[in-house]
Coordinates of C-alpha atoms and ligand atoms in Angstrom, one line a residue:
M1 CA -53.2 -15.5 -45.7
S2 CA -53.2 -18.3 -48.5
S3 CA -53.4 -17.7 -52.1
S4 CA -54.5 -21.0 -53.0
P5 CA -57.2 -21.4 -55.7
Q6 CA -60.6 -22.5 -54.9
P7 CA -61.5 -26.0 -56.1
V8 CA -63.5 -25.0 -59.4
K9 CA -66.3 -26.9 -61.2
K10 CA -67.4 -26.4 -65.0
V11 CA -70.4 -24.2 -64.5
P12 CA -71.9 -23.7 -67.7
I13 CA -74.0 -20.6 -67.6
H14 CA -75.8 -19.3 -70.5
L15 CA -77.5 -15.9 -70.0
Q16 CA -80.2 -14.6 -72.5
S17 CA -80.2 -11.2 -70.7
A18 CA -77.8 -8.6 -69.1
Q19 CA -80.3 -7.7 -66.3
N20 CA -79.1 -8.1 -62.6
R21 CA -76.1 -9.9 -64.1
V22 CA -72.5 -9.1 -63.4
Y23 CA -69.1 -10.5 -64.2
I24 CA -66.1 -9.4 -62.1
K25 CA -62.7 -10.5 -63.7
N26 CA -59.1 -10.6 -62.9
G27 CA -59.4 -9.1 -59.4
E28 CA -58.1 -10.5 -56.1
I29 CA -60.6 -11.6 -53.4
V30 CA -60.0 -10.9 -50.0
N31 CA -62.3 -12.6 -47.3
H32 CA -61.4 -12.9 -43.4
D33 CA -59.6 -15.9 -43.9
K34 CA -57.8 -15.8 -47.4
A35 CA -57.1 -14.0 -50.4
F36 CA -57.2 -15.8 -53.8
K37 CA -57.3 -14.7 -57.7
A38 CA -60.7 -15.3 -58.8
D39 CA -63.6 -14.0 -61.0
V40 CA -67.1 -13.7 -59.7
Y41 CA -70.5 -13.9 -61.3
I42 CA -73.5 -12.4 -59.9
E43 CA -77.1 -13.0 -60.8
D44 CA -80.2 -11.2 -59.1
G45 CA -78.2 -10.0 -56.3
I46 CA -76.6 -13.1 -55.2
I47 CA -73.0 -14.5 -55.8
K48 CA -73.6 -17.6 -58.2
F49 CA -69.9 -18.5 -59.1
I50 CA -66.6 -18.0 -57.8
G51 CA -63.7 -19.3 -60.0
A52 CA -61.4 -19.0 -63.1
A53 CA -62.4 -17.3 -66.3
A54 CA -62.0 -20.9 -68.2
D55 CA -64.8 -22.4 -66.1
I56 CA -67.5 -20.2 -66.8
T57 CA -69.2 -19.3 -70.0
V58 CA -70.4 -15.9 -70.0
P59 CA -72.4 -14.6 -73.0
G60 CA -72.0 -11.1 -74.4
G61 CA -74.1 -8.5 -72.9
V62 CA -73.6 -9.1 -69.2
R63 CA -72.2 -6.2 -67.4
T64 CA -68.3 -7.0 -67.2
I65 CA -66.2 -5.2 -64.5
D66 CA -62.6 -5.4 -64.9
A67 CA -60.8 -5.5 -61.6
S68 CA -57.3 -5.9 -62.8
G69 CA -54.7 -5.0 -59.9
K70 CA -57.9 -4.2 -57.3
L71 CA -59.3 -6.4 -54.5
I72 CA -62.7 -7.5 -54.1
L73 CA -64.0 -7.1 -50.5
P74 CA -67.0 -8.0 -48.7
G75 CA -69.0 -4.6 -48.4
G76 CA -68.4 -3.1 -45.2
I77 CA -70.9 -3.5 -42.6
D78 CA -71.3 -1.0 -40.0
P79 CA -72.5 -2.1 -37.0
H80 CA -73.5 1.3 -35.2
T81 CA -75.4 3.8 -36.9
H82 CA -78.0 6.5 -35.9
M83 CA -79.5 7.9 -38.6
Q84 CA -82.3 10.7 -38.0
L85 CA -82.1 9.9 -34.5
P86 CA -84.0 12.3 -32.1
F87 CA -81.5 13.4 -29.3
G88 CA -82.7 16.1 -27.2
N89 CA -84.1 19.2 -29.0
A90 CA -82.2 17.9 -32.5
V91 CA -82.8 15.5 -35.0
A92 CA -79.5 14.0 -36.6
V93 CA -79.4 15.3 -40.2
D94 CA -78.1 12.2 -41.8
D95 CA -81.3 10.5 -42.5
F96 CA -81.7 6.8 -43.6
Y97 CA -81.3 8.5 -47.5
H98 CA -78.4 10.6 -46.7
G99 CA -76.7 8.4 -44.4
T100 CA -77.1 5.2 -46.1
K101 CA -75.9 7.1 -49.6
A102 CA -72.9 8.3 -47.7
A103 CA -72.3 4.8 -46.3
V104 CA -72.5 2.9 -49.8
A105 CA -70.2 6.0 -51.1
G106 CA -67.6 4.9 -48.9
G107 CA -67.6 1.2 -49.5
T108 CA -70.3 0.4 -46.5
T109 CA -73.1 -1.8 -47.8
M110 CA -75.0 -2.6 -44.6
I111 CA -75.6 -0.8 -41.2
I112 CA -77.0 -1.7 -38.1
D113 CA -79.2 1.2 -36.8
F114 CA -80.5 1.6 -32.9
V115 CA -84.1 1.7 -32.3
F116 CA -83.9 3.9 -29.1
P117 CA -87.7 3.8 -27.6
N118 CA -88.9 7.0 -24.9
K119 CA -89.2 6.0 -21.7
N120 CA -92.3 4.2 -20.9
E121 CA -92.9 3.9 -24.9
S122 CA -93.5 0.4 -25.9
I123 CA -90.4 -1.1 -27.5
L124 CA -92.2 -2.6 -30.3
E125 CA -93.9 0.7 -31.2
A126 CA -90.7 1.9 -31.1
Y127 CA -89.5 -0.7 -33.3
D128 CA -92.4 -0.2 -35.9
K129 CA -91.5 3.6 -35.8
W130 CA -87.8 3.1 -36.8
R131 CA -88.9 0.6 -39.6
S132 CA -91.3 3.1 -40.9
W133 CA -88.6 5.5 -41.3
A134 CA -86.2 3.3 -42.6
D135 CA -87.8 1.2 -45.1
P136 CA -88.6 3.9 -47.7
K137 CA -85.3 5.4 -47.6
V138 CA -82.5 3.1 -47.3
C139 CA -80.3 2.6 -50.0
C140 CA -78.6 -0.7 -48.8
D141 CA -79.5 -3.3 -46.5
Y142 CA -79.9 -2.8 -42.8
G143 CA -80.9 -4.5 -39.5
L144 CA -81.9 -3.1 -36.2
H145 CA -80.4 -3.1 -32.5
V146 CA -83.3 -1.9 -29.9
G147 CA -82.1 -0.1 -27.0
I148 CA -83.5 -0.9 -23.5
T149 CA -84.0 2.4 -22.4
W150 CA -86.0 1.8 -19.5
W151 CA -87.1 -1.7 -17.9
S152 CA -90.6 -3.4 -16.7
K153 CA -92.2 -6.6 -17.2
S154 CA -93.8 -5.5 -20.3
V155 CA -90.4 -4.2 -21.8
S156 CA -89.0 -7.8 -21.0
K157 CA -92.5 -9.3 -22.6
E158 CA -91.6 -7.3 -25.4
I159 CA -88.1 -8.3 -26.2
G160 CA -89.3 -11.7 -26.5
I161 CA -91.3 -10.9 -29.7
L162 CA -88.6 -8.7 -30.9
C163 CA -86.4 -11.7 -30.7
N164 CA -88.8 -14.6 -31.7
E165 CA -90.7 -12.8 -34.4
L166 CA -89.2 -9.4 -35.5
G167 CA -85.7 -10.3 -36.4
V168 CA -83.7 -8.6 -33.5
N169 CA -81.1 -10.3 -31.6
S170 CA -79.4 -7.6 -30.0
F171 CA -80.2 -5.2 -27.1
K172 CA -78.0 -2.0 -26.1
T173 CA -78.2 -1.0 -22.4
F174 CA -77.1 2.3 -20.8
M175 CA -75.0 2.8 -17.9
A176 CA -74.7 6.5 -19.0
Y177 CA -77.4 9.5 -19.8
K178 CA -78.6 9.5 -16.2
G179 CA -82.2 10.3 -15.9
L180 CA -82.5 9.4 -19.6
Y181 CA -81.7 6.0 -20.5
Q182 CA -79.2 4.8 -17.9
L183 CA -80.1 1.5 -15.8
N184 CA -78.4 0.6 -12.6
D185 CA -76.8 -2.6 -11.7
S186 CA -79.9 -4.6 -10.6
D187 CA -81.8 -3.7 -13.9
L188 CA -78.7 -4.3 -15.7
L189 CA -78.5 -7.9 -14.1
D190 CA -82.2 -8.5 -15.1
V191 CA -81.9 -7.6 -18.8
F192 CA -78.6 -9.3 -19.4
E193 CA -80.4 -12.6 -17.9
R194 CA -83.2 -12.0 -19.7
I195 CA -81.3 -11.5 -23.1
R196 CA -79.4 -14.7 -22.3
G197 CA -82.4 -16.7 -21.8
L198 CA -83.4 -15.7 -25.2
N199 CA -79.9 -16.5 -27.0
A200 CA -79.5 -12.9 -28.0
V201 CA -76.9 -10.5 -27.6
A202 CA -76.7 -7.6 -24.9
M203 CA -74.7 -4.4 -26.0
V204 CA -73.9 -1.6 -23.7
H205 CA -72.9 2.0 -23.6
A206 CA -70.2 1.9 -20.9
E207 CA -69.8 5.1 -18.8
N208 CA -70.6 5.8 -15.1
G209 CA -73.3 8.0 -15.5
D210 CA -73.5 9.0 -11.9
I211 CA -69.7 10.5 -11.9
I212 CA -70.7 12.2 -14.8
A213 CA -73.5 14.0 -13.8
K214 CA -71.5 15.1 -10.7
N215 CA -68.4 16.3 -12.7
A216 CA -70.5 18.2 -15.0
A217 CA -72.6 20.0 -12.5
R218 CA -69.1 20.8 -11.0
L219 CA -67.5 21.8 -14.0
L220 CA -70.5 24.2 -14.8
A221 CA -70.4 25.5 -11.3
E222 CA -67.0 26.2 -12.0
G223 CA -67.4 28.2 -15.2
V224 CA -66.1 25.4 -17.7
T225 CA -69.4 25.9 -20.0
G226 CA -67.3 25.0 -23.6
P227 CA -66.9 21.8 -25.5
V228 CA -63.8 20.8 -23.4
G229 CA -65.8 20.4 -20.3
H230 CA -67.7 17.4 -22.2
E231 CA -64.4 15.3 -21.9
L232 CA -63.3 16.5 -18.4
S233 CA -66.1 15.5 -17.1
R234 CA -66.1 11.6 -18.5
Q235 CA -62.4 11.1 -18.5
E236 CA -61.0 7.6 -19.4
E237 CA -61.3 5.8 -16.0
V238 CA -65.1 6.7 -16.1
E239 CA -65.5 4.7 -18.9
A240 CA -63.1 1.8 -18.0
E241 CA -65.0 1.5 -15.0
A242 CA -68.1 0.9 -16.2
V243 CA -66.2 -1.7 -18.9
H244 CA -65.1 -3.5 -16.0
R245 CA -68.6 -3.6 -14.3
A246 CA -70.2 -4.2 -17.3
C247 CA -68.2 -7.4 -17.8
I248 CA -68.4 -8.8 -14.7
L249 CA -72.2 -8.3 -14.4
A250 CA -72.8 -10.0 -17.7
H251 CA -70.4 -12.8 -16.7
Q252 CA -72.3 -13.4 -13.5
V253 CA -75.3 -14.4 -15.7
D254 CA -73.7 -16.1 -18.6
C255 CA -74.7 -13.5 -21.0
P256 CA -72.5 -12.4 -24.0
L257 CA -71.8 -8.8 -24.1
Y258 CA -70.9 -6.4 -27.1
V259 CA -69.3 -3.1 -25.6
V260 CA -69.9 -0.4 -28.2
H261 CA -67.8 2.5 -28.9
V262 CA -64.5 1.3 -27.0
M263 CA -62.9 5.3 -27.1
S264 CA -59.9 5.1 -24.8
K265 CA -56.7 2.9 -23.9
S266 CA -58.1 2.0 -20.1
A267 CA -61.2 0.6 -21.7
G268 CA -59.8 -1.3 -24.7
I269 CA -57.5 -2.6 -21.9
E270 CA -60.5 -3.8 -19.8
I271 CA -61.8 -5.4 -22.6
A272 CA -58.5 -7.3 -23.6
R273 CA -58.6 -8.5 -19.6
A274 CA -62.0 -9.7 -19.6
R275 CA -61.7 -11.7 -22.9
Q276 CA -58.5 -13.1 -21.1
R277 CA -60.4 -13.8 -18.1
Y278 CA -63.1 -15.4 -19.9
R279 CA -60.9 -17.4 -22.4
K280 CA -62.2 -15.1 -25.4
K281 CA -66.1 -15.9 -24.6
Y282 CA -68.7 -13.5 -23.5
I283 CA -67.0 -10.2 -24.6
F284 CA -66.6 -8.4 -27.6
G285 CA -65.4 -4.8 -28.4
E286 CA -66.2 -2.4 -31.0
T287 CA -64.1 0.8 -31.6
L288 CA -65.1 3.8 -33.7
A289 CA -63.7 5.5 -37.1
A290 CA -63.5 8.5 -34.9
A291 CA -61.5 7.1 -32.0
L292 CA -59.0 5.6 -34.7
G293 CA -58.8 8.6 -36.9
T294 CA -59.0 11.9 -34.8
D295 CA -58.4 12.7 -31.1
G296 CA -59.9 14.9 -28.2
T297 CA -57.5 17.7 -28.7
H298 CA -59.8 19.1 -30.8
Y299 CA -62.1 20.0 -27.6
R300 CA -59.3 22.5 -26.6
C301 CA -60.0 24.7 -30.2
E302 CA -61.5 27.9 -29.2
H303 CA -64.0 27.9 -32.0
F304 CA -67.2 26.5 -30.7
G305 CA -68.5 25.1 -33.8
H306 CA -64.9 23.1 -34.3
A307 CA -64.8 21.7 -30.6
A308 CA -68.6 20.8 -30.3
G309 CA -68.3 19.2 -33.6
H310 CA -66.2 16.4 -32.1
V311 CA -68.8 15.8 -29.2
L312 CA -69.6 12.3 -29.1
S313 CA -70.2 10.3 -25.9
P314 CA -67.8 8.4 -24.6
P315 CA -65.6 11.0 -26.0
L316 CA -62.7 11.5 -28.1
R317 CA -59.3 11.3 -25.6
P318 CA -56.8 14.1 -25.3
D319 CA -53.8 11.5 -25.4
K320 CA -52.7 11.4 -29.0
T321 CA -51.3 7.8 -28.6
T322 CA -54.7 6.5 -28.3
P323 CA -55.7 6.0 -32.0
E324 CA -52.6 3.8 -32.8
F325 CA -53.3 1.7 -29.6
L326 CA -56.8 1.0 -30.4
M327 CA -55.6 0.0 -34.0
K328 CA -53.2 -2.5 -32.4
L329 CA -56.1 -3.6 -30.3
L330 CA -57.9 -4.4 -33.5
A331 CA -54.8 -6.0 -34.9
S332 CA -54.5 -8.2 -31.7
D333 CA -58.1 -9.4 -31.5
D334 CA -58.5 -7.6 -28.4
L335 CA -61.1 -5.6 -29.9
Q336 CA -63.2 -7.1 -32.8
T337 CA -65.1 -4.6 -34.6
T338 CA -65.1 -1.1 -36.0
G339 CA -68.5 1.1 -36.2
S340 CA -69.0 4.8 -36.7
D341 CA -71.4 5.9 -34.3
N342 CA -72.5 7.9 -37.0
C343 CA -75.1 10.5 -35.7
T344 CA -74.7 13.8 -37.3
F345 CA -75.8 17.3 -36.5
N346 CA -75.1 20.8 -38.1
K347 CA -73.6 23.4 -36.6
E348 CA -76.8 25.5 -35.8
Q349 CA -77.9 22.1 -33.9
K350 CA -74.3 21.8 -31.9
E351 CA -75.0 25.5 -30.9
L352 CA -77.9 24.1 -28.6
G353 CA -75.0 24.0 -26.2
L354 CA -73.7 27.3 -26.4
G355 CA -72.9 27.9 -22.7
D356 CA -73.5 24.7 -21.1
F357 CA -71.6 21.9 -22.7
T358 CA -74.1 19.3 -21.6
K359 CA -76.8 20.4 -24.1
I360 CA -74.5 20.0 -26.9
P361 CA -76.2 17.0 -29.2
N362 CA -73.8 14.1 -29.2
G363 CA -72.7 12.5 -32.3
V364 CA -70.3 12.8 -35.4
N365 CA -69.9 11.5 -38.7
G366 CA -67.8 8.2 -39.9
V367 CA -70.3 6.1 -42.0
E368 CA -68.5 7.2 -45.3
D369 CA -64.8 7.2 -44.0
R370 CA -64.5 4.3 -41.9
M371 CA -63.5 2.0 -44.4
S372 CA -60.8 4.0 -45.7
L373 CA -59.6 5.1 -42.5
V374 CA -59.4 1.8 -41.3
W375 CA -57.2 1.0 -44.5
E376 CA -55.1 3.8 -44.2
R377 CA -54.4 3.3 -40.4
G378 CA -54.3 0.1 -40.3
V379 CA -53.3 -1.8 -43.5
H380 CA -51.4 0.8 -45.5
S381 CA -49.4 1.8 -42.3
G382 CA -48.5 -2.0 -41.9
L383 CA -50.2 -2.9 -38.7
F384 CA -52.3 -5.6 -40.2
D385 CA -53.4 -7.5 -43.6
P386 CA -56.1 -7.2 -45.7
C387 CA -57.8 -10.1 -44.6
R388 CA -57.9 -8.7 -40.7
F389 CA -59.0 -5.5 -42.4
V390 CA -62.1 -7.5 -43.9
A391 CA -62.9 -9.3 -40.7
I392 CA -62.9 -5.9 -38.5
T393 CA -65.0 -4.0 -40.9
S394 CA -67.3 -6.6 -42.0
T395 CA -67.0 -10.3 -41.1
N396 CA -67.2 -10.3 -37.5
A397 CA -70.1 -7.9 -37.2
A398 CA -71.8 -10.3 -39.5
K399 CA -70.9 -13.3 -37.1
I400 CA -71.4 -11.6 -34.1
F401 CA -75.0 -10.8 -35.5
N402 CA -75.7 -13.8 -37.0
I403 CA -76.1 -12.5 -40.5
Y404 CA -72.9 -14.4 -42.0
P405 CA -72.5 -15.9 -44.7
Q406 CA -75.3 -14.4 -46.3
K407 CA -73.2 -10.9 -45.4
G408 CA -69.6 -10.4 -44.7
T409 CA -67.8 -12.8 -47.2
I410 CA -67.4 -13.3 -50.8
A411 CA -68.8 -16.7 -51.3
V412 CA -71.4 -18.5 -53.5
G413 CA -75.2 -17.9 -52.1
S414 CA -73.9 -14.9 -50.4
D415 CA -75.5 -11.3 -51.0
A416 CA -73.4 -9.6 -53.7
D417 CA -72.5 -6.9 -51.6
I418 CA -68.9 -6.1 -53.0
V419 CA -66.4 -3.7 -53.1
I420 CA -63.7 -3.3 -55.6
W421 CA -61.2 -1.8 -53.6
D422 CA -58.3 0.1 -55.0
P423 CA -55.5 0.0 -52.2
Q424 CA -53.4 2.5 -53.7
A425 CA -55.8 5.2 -54.9
T426 CA -56.2 8.2 -52.2
R427 CA -58.8 10.9 -51.4
T428 CA -58.6 13.8 -49.2
I429 CA -61.6 13.7 -47.0
S430 CA -63.9 17.0 -46.6
K431 CA -67.3 18.5 -45.9
D432 CA -67.3 20.0 -49.2
T433 CA -67.2 16.6 -50.9
H434 CA -68.5 13.9 -48.8
H435 CA -72.1 12.5 -49.3
H436 CA -73.5 13.1 -45.6
A437 CA -76.3 15.8 -44.7
C438 CA -74.2 17.5 -42.4
D439 CA -71.8 20.7 -42.6
F440 CA -69.2 19.3 -40.6
N441 CA -66.6 16.4 -41.1
I442 CA -64.3 15.3 -38.2
F443 CA -61.9 14.1 -40.5
E444 CA -61.7 17.7 -42.6
G445 CA -58.4 17.2 -44.7
M446 CA -57.0 13.9 -44.2
T447 CA -55.7 11.9 -47.2
V448 CA -56.2 8.6 -47.1
H449 CA -55.2 5.6 -49.0
G450 CA -57.7 3.0 -50.4
V451 CA -61.0 4.1 -52.4
P452 CA -63.8 2.0 -53.2
E453 CA -63.7 2.1 -57.0
Y454 CA -67.0 -0.1 -57.5
V455 CA -69.6 -0.7 -54.8
L456 CA -72.0 -3.2 -55.6
V457 CA -75.3 -3.6 -53.2
R458 CA -76.9 -6.7 -53.6
G459 CA -75.5 -6.7 -57.4
R460 CA -76.4 -3.0 -58.4
V461 CA -73.6 -0.8 -59.1
C462 CA -74.1 1.8 -56.7
V463 CA -70.7 3.4 -57.0
E464 CA -68.7 3.4 -60.3
N465 CA -65.4 5.8 -60.8
G466 CA -66.4 7.9 -58.0
S467 CA -69.8 8.4 -59.3
V468 CA -72.3 7.5 -56.5
R469 CA -75.8 6.4 -58.1
V470 CA -77.9 4.9 -55.1
A471 CA -81.7 4.1 -55.4
E472 CA -83.6 5.3 -52.3
G473 CA -85.6 2.5 -50.7
F474 CA -83.5 -0.4 -52.5
G475 CA -82.1 -1.5 -49.2
R476 CA -84.0 -4.3 -47.2
Y477 CA -84.4 -4.9 -43.6
V478 CA -82.0 -8.0 -42.6
P479 CA -83.3 -9.9 -39.7
S480 CA -81.1 -11.3 -37.4
P481 CA -81.6 -14.9 -36.0
L482 CA -81.0 -15.8 -32.4
R483 CA -78.4 -17.8 -31.0
P484 CA -75.3 -16.7 -33.1
A485 CA -72.9 -19.6 -33.2
F486 CA -70.0 -17.7 -33.5
V487 CA -71.2 -16.3 -30.0
Y488 CA -72.7 -19.1 -28.0
D489 CA -71.0 -22.1 -29.3
S490 CA -67.9 -20.9 -27.4
I491 CA -70.3 -19.8 -24.3
E492 CA -71.7 -23.1 -24.3
G493 CA -68.4 -24.8 -24.0
K494 CA -67.9 -23.0 -20.5
A495 CA -68.6 -25.5 -18.0
E496 CA -66.0 -28.1 -19.4
A497 CA -63.4 -25.2 -19.1
E498 CA -64.1 -24.3 -15.8
Q499 CA -64.2 -27.5 -14.8
L500 CA -60.7 -28.4 -16.2
E501 CA -59.6 -25.1 -14.7
Q502 CA -60.7 -26.0 -11.2
Q503 CA -59.0 -29.7 -11.4
N504 CA -55.8 -28.0 -12.4
G505 CA -56.4 -25.2 -9.7
N506 CA -54.9 -22.6 -12.0
G507 CA -56.8 -19.3 -11.0
S508 CA -53.8 -16.9 -10.7
S509 CA -52.2 -18.4 -13.8
Q510 CA -54.7 -16.7 -15.6
I511 CA -53.7 -13.3 -14.7
A512 CA -50.0 -14.1 -15.3
A513 CA -51.2 -15.3 -18.4
L514 CA -52.8 -11.8 -19.1
D515 CA -49.9 -10.0 -17.8
A516 CA -47.4 -11.8 -20.0
H517 CA -50.0 -11.2 -23.0
V518 CA -50.6 -7.4 -22.6
S519 CA -47.0 -6.7 -21.9
N520 CA -45.7 -8.9 -24.9
P521 CA -48.4 -8.7 -27.8
Q522 CA -48.0 -10.8 -30.5
P523 CA -47.9 -8.9 -33.5
P524 CA -50.3 -10.9 -36.2
A525 CA -48.5 -12.2 -39.2
V526 CA -48.8 -9.8 -42.1
M527 CA -48.8 -11.1 -45.5
F528 CA -50.5 -10.0 -48.5
S529 CA -49.9 -11.4 -51.9
G530 CA -46.9 -13.0 -50.9
K531 CA -45.3 -9.7 -49.9
S532 CA -44.4 -9.6 -46.2
I533 CA -45.4 -6.0 -44.5
P534 CA -43.9 -6.1 -41.1
P535 CA -45.5 -4.0 -38.3
T536 CA -43.3 -0.8 -37.7
P537 CA -41.0 -1.6 -34.5
E538 CA -41.4 1.8 -33.1
G539 CA -45.4 1.0 -33.3
S540 CA -45.1 -2.2 -31.3
R541 CA -43.0 -0.6 -29.0
A542 CA -45.3 2.2 -28.2
R543 CA -48.1 -0.3 -27.7
V544 CA -45.8 -2.3 -25.1
D545 CA -45.0 1.0 -23.5
G546 CA -48.6 2.3 -23.3
I547 CA -49.9 -0.9 -21.5
R548 CA -47.2 -0.7 -19.1
D549 CA -47.8 3.0 -18.3
L550 CA -51.7 1.8 -17.6
Q551 CA -50.4 -1.1 -15.5
E552 CA -48.1 0.4 -13.4
S553 CA -50.6 3.6 -12.2
S554 CA -53.9 2.7 -13.0
F555 CA -55.7 5.1 -15.4
S556 CA -53.1 7.5 -15.2
I557 CA -53.7 9.1 -18.4
S558 CA -56.9 10.9 -17.7
Q559 CA -55.1 11.6 -14.3
E560 CA -52.5 13.5 -16.0
L561 CA -54.6 15.9 -17.9
D562 CA -54.1 19.4 -16.2
T563 CA -57.4 20.5 -15.8
S564 CA -56.7 23.5 -13.9
A565 CA -54.5 24.9 -17.3
V566 CA -57.9 24.2 -19.3
R567 CA -60.3 26.0 -17.0
S568 CA -58.2 29.0 -16.8
S569 CA -58.1 29.2 -20.8
I570 CA -62.0 28.7 -21.0
K571 CA -64.0 31.8 -21.9
V572 CA -67.2 31.6 -19.9
K573 CA -70.0 32.3 -22.3
N574 CA -73.7 32.7 -20.7
P575 CA -73.0 30.8 -17.4
P576 CA -75.8 28.7 -16.5
G577 CA -78.3 30.1 -14.2
G578 CA -79.6 26.6 -12.8
K579 CA -79.4 22.6 -13.0
S580 CA -78.6 21.7 -16.2
S581 CA -80.9 19.2 -18.0
G582 CA -78.2 17.9 -20.5
F583 CA -77.2 14.7 -21.7
W584 CA -75.4 13.0 -18.7
Ligands
URP1 N1 -72.3 8.2 -29.2 C1 -73.0 9.3 -29.4 O1 -72.4 10.3 -29.0 N2 -74.1 9.6 -29.9 C2 -75.1 8.6 -30.3 C3 -76.0 7.8 -29.0 C4 -75.0 6.5 -28.2 O2 -74.5 5.8 -29.2 O3 -74.7 6.8 -27.0
ZN2 ZN1 -74.0 4.9 -26.8
ZN3 ZN1 -74.2 5.2 -30.6

């Protein structure tokens, strides 16, 4: 990270009115590629000037914010939310108002939500429905991915319309939720091929839905009905197998693939391996605030509400070293983004799954706490620097979904989505003080460093010293154009690279290179403001050991879990009478 000043031009700006005009002085700008001291001037929601105070004339009356000792960051982009999602018999309680208010309170200034069409529903109609829910309520800008929850010629045609006319460039497929959204391999191949043909981006929920359905039925029959059954039915090899298969399916048809919610070490390793195999092309991996900030031991809590409050898919892992392992994969660019999968249900809604874990509505909070959590566990703990923090909380998502540099950077001409970040301040997370509509917080009681002192959404000051003043409907829909250069430029160099490889006849050396990489990960250079933040030696060792363990005995972690001990400790409430119709 350099601290080089930007080249500056004298910009004579003479302002008549203070409206929509903000001047931020004395802060340190942190982008994904560099950090430097400079002032920022904003007009009508756009960054107009970055440079030294001496190079700008700011008249009185303009709103001035003194950012001395603070960092000026691009607002967070959460690429994975589900506001007011209908899921089974419940609707997520964070609607587009409460959800985006919570986002802004935590320093996230854009979300990308998911349209989930029902089976046989037109995906265009579903898109319109989501727009009609979101547009009047969003407090910050938003984009949409669309779920390919079923497959037909009409869906294929409508994908083209979404891409060419409606600003959607990313489509989520499901290898889980059998009988609901799950596609088979043949359909997945067709969907990936169609997406590739449009220069769009495929996304995948990678868990093997057939295995999950079988395991869930067996566990229920054995009397394991509580939330622990959720994780037992979909242990990490079930996730890793699907990640592996999805990467190969996508590669077969040359389609870029973004794997959402990577929740386990084994799945993370599969992404790292695929990225090595394909030379960083095709495959991108996202993990979640939940996976970085807590773990699956909560499923063993005997209070149903507490355990069910942590249920999401794929589940949190009971292995307590998983969060740090995933954080290190983010540090080494084996994973690229962090989302929240914010999809919140109240205790009463979670109780739909009393007596049958497959009926617990899936989802947790995270949109408000994602930024602070990643700061705490990534930067504050010394694993990576603030530039990498910006990359994995904002810039990489903007690049992958092709909204960069409008979003994801502090630059002249970019939207003024800005967070003034106090890296030393702390806050303690609680359901009693959060801005979500839900009555539970999976990070309850955690104290985190890194607090957004000010948050500007397109130039509008929405957070100021702890007070959150958002405007319902202020946010706008942000279209995502086709062919993200960040994704497609590298893919299109593929033929050349493969030719070279064939000439060198070095197929097997790829594996050797991968093994060298994963057993000897290179810690990133951690420099900030001229100070070196060394990665903890214990941490590095833990990562190496973790990867070696995984390599020595494939998927050993999930097998080690003593399920018989868990089963005998579960109280059976309302054993199910018949076949479950839960979320498989
Ligand atoms: N993740 C989760 O449990 N709920 C939301 C739906 C999904 O992302 O699969
Ligand atoms: Zn999913
Ligand atoms: Zn999700």
